[in-house]
Short mmCIF file of C-alpha atoms in Angstrom, two decimals:
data_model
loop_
_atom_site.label_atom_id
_atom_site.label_comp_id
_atom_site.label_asym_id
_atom_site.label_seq_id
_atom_site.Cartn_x
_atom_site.Cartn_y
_atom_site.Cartn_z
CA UNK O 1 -91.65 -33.63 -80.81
CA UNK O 2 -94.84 -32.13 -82.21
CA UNK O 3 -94.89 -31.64 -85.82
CA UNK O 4 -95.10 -27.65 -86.85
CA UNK O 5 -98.92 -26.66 -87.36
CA UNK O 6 -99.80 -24.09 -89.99
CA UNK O 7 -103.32 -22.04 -90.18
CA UNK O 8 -104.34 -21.55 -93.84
CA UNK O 9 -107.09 -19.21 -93.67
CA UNK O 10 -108.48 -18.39 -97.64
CA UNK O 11 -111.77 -18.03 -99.06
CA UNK O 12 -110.72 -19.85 -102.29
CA UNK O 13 -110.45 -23.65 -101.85
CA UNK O 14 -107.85 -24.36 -104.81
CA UNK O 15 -105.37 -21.99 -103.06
CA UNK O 16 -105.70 -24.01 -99.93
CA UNK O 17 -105.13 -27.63 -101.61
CA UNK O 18 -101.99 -26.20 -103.19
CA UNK O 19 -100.77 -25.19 -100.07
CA UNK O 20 -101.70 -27.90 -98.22
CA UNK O 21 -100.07 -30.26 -100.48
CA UNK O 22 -97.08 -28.35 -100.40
CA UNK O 23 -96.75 -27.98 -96.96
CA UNK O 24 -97.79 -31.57 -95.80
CA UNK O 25 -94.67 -32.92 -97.78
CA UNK O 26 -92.49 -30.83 -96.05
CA UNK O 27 -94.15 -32.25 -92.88
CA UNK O 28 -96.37 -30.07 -91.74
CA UNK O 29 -99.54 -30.47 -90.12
CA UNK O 30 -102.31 -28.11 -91.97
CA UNK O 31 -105.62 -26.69 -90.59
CA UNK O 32 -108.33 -24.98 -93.01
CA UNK O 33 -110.23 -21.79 -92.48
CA UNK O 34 -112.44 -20.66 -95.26
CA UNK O 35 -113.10 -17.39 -93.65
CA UNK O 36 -111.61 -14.58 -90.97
CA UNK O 37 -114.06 -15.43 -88.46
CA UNK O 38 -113.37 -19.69 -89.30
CA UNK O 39 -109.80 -18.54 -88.78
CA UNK O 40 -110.15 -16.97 -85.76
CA UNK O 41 -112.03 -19.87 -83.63
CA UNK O 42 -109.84 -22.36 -84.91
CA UNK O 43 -106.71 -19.89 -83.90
CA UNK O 44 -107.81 -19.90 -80.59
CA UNK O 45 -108.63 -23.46 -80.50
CA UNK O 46 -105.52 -25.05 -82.83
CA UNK O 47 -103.20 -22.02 -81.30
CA UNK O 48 -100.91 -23.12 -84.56
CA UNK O 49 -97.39 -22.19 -85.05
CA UNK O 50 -98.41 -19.64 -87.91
CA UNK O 51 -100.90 -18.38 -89.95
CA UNK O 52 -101.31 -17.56 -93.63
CA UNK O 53 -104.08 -15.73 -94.17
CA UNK O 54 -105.59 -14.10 -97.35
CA UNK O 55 -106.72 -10.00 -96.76
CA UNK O 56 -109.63 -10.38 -98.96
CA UNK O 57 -112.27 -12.95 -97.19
CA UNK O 58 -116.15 -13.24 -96.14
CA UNK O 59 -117.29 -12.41 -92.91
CA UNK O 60 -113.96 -10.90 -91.38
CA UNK O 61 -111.04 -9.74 -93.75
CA UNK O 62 -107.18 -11.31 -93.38
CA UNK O 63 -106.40 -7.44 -91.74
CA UNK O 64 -108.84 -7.67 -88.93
CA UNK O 65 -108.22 -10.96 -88.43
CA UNK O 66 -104.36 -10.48 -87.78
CA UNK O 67 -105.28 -7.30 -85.28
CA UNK O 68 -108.17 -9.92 -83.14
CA UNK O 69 -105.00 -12.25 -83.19
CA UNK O 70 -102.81 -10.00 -81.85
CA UNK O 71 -105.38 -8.05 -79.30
CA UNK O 72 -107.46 -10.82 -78.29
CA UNK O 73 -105.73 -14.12 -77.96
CA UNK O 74 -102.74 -15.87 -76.08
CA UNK O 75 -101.11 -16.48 -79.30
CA UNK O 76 -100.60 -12.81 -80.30
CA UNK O 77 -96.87 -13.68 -81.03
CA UNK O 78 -97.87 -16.29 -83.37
CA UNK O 79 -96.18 -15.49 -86.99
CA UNK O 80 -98.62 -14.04 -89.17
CA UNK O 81 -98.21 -14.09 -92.99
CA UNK O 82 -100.54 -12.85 -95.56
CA UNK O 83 -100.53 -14.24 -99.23
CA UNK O 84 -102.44 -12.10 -101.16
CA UNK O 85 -103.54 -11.19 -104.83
CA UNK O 86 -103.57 -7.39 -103.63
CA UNK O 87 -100.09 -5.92 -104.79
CA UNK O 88 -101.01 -2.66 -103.59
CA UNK O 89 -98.73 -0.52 -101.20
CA UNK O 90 -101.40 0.74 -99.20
CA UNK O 91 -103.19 -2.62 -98.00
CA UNK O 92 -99.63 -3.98 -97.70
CA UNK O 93 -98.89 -0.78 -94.68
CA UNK O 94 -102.21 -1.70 -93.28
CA UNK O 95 -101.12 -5.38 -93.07
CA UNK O 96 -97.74 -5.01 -91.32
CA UNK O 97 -99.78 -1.70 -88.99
CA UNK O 98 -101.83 -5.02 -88.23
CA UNK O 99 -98.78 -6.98 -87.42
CA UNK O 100 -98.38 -9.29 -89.96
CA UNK O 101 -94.91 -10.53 -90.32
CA UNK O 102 -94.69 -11.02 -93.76
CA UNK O 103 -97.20 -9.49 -96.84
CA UNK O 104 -96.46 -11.76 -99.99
CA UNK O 105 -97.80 -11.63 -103.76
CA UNK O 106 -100.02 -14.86 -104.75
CA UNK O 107 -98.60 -14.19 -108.26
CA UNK O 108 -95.28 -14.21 -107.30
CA UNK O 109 -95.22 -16.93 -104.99
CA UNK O 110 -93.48 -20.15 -105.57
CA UNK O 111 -92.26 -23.48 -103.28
CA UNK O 112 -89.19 -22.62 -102.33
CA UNK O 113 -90.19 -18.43 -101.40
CA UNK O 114 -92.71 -20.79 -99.44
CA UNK O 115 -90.86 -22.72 -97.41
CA UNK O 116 -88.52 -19.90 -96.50
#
């Protein structure tokens, strides 16, 4: 069986090693994007079983990066998840209008909310 793939796409590199640890000893395989437009050619390319993306980025933001995902690929199903710094309600809205599947708070974040 193929292992689970995972899409971190984040402009901040210390964000993605703690993920990336995390996840790869729960088993997962874990791809790096440092920015929207990274993220989107290796989406197409990896087509990985979801994607966390941050909203703030170079190049291409997290939110028009999850609306090219879900417009312009065969993996427009593909769980999206952004992990974020912003706790504001109004880029949250524009993240689910998007069609993000989950909008979560970098400060409030921990393993096991994670791995959920």
């Amino acid at each position: 069986m193929k292992p689970v793939s995972i899409l971190i796409v984040d402009d901040n590199p210390h964000i993605s090693k703690l993920l990336t640890m995390n996840l790869e000893k729960e088993g997962f395989v874990v791809i790096h994007a440092s920015n929207g437009e990274e993220g989107f050619e290796k989406a197409k390319k990896e087509k990985p079983d979801l994607i966390i993306s941050d909203v703030m980025m170079p190049k291409l933001d997290g939110i028009s990066l999850c609306q090219k995902i879900r417009t312009e690929t065969d993996i427009s199903m593909v769980p999206f998840m952004f992990l974020t710094s912003i706790d504001a309600d109004v880029t949250q809205k524009r993240g689910f209008r998007a069609g993000a599947d989950q909008y979560l708070i970098k400060s409030e974040i921990n393993r096991e909310v994670l791995l959920s």
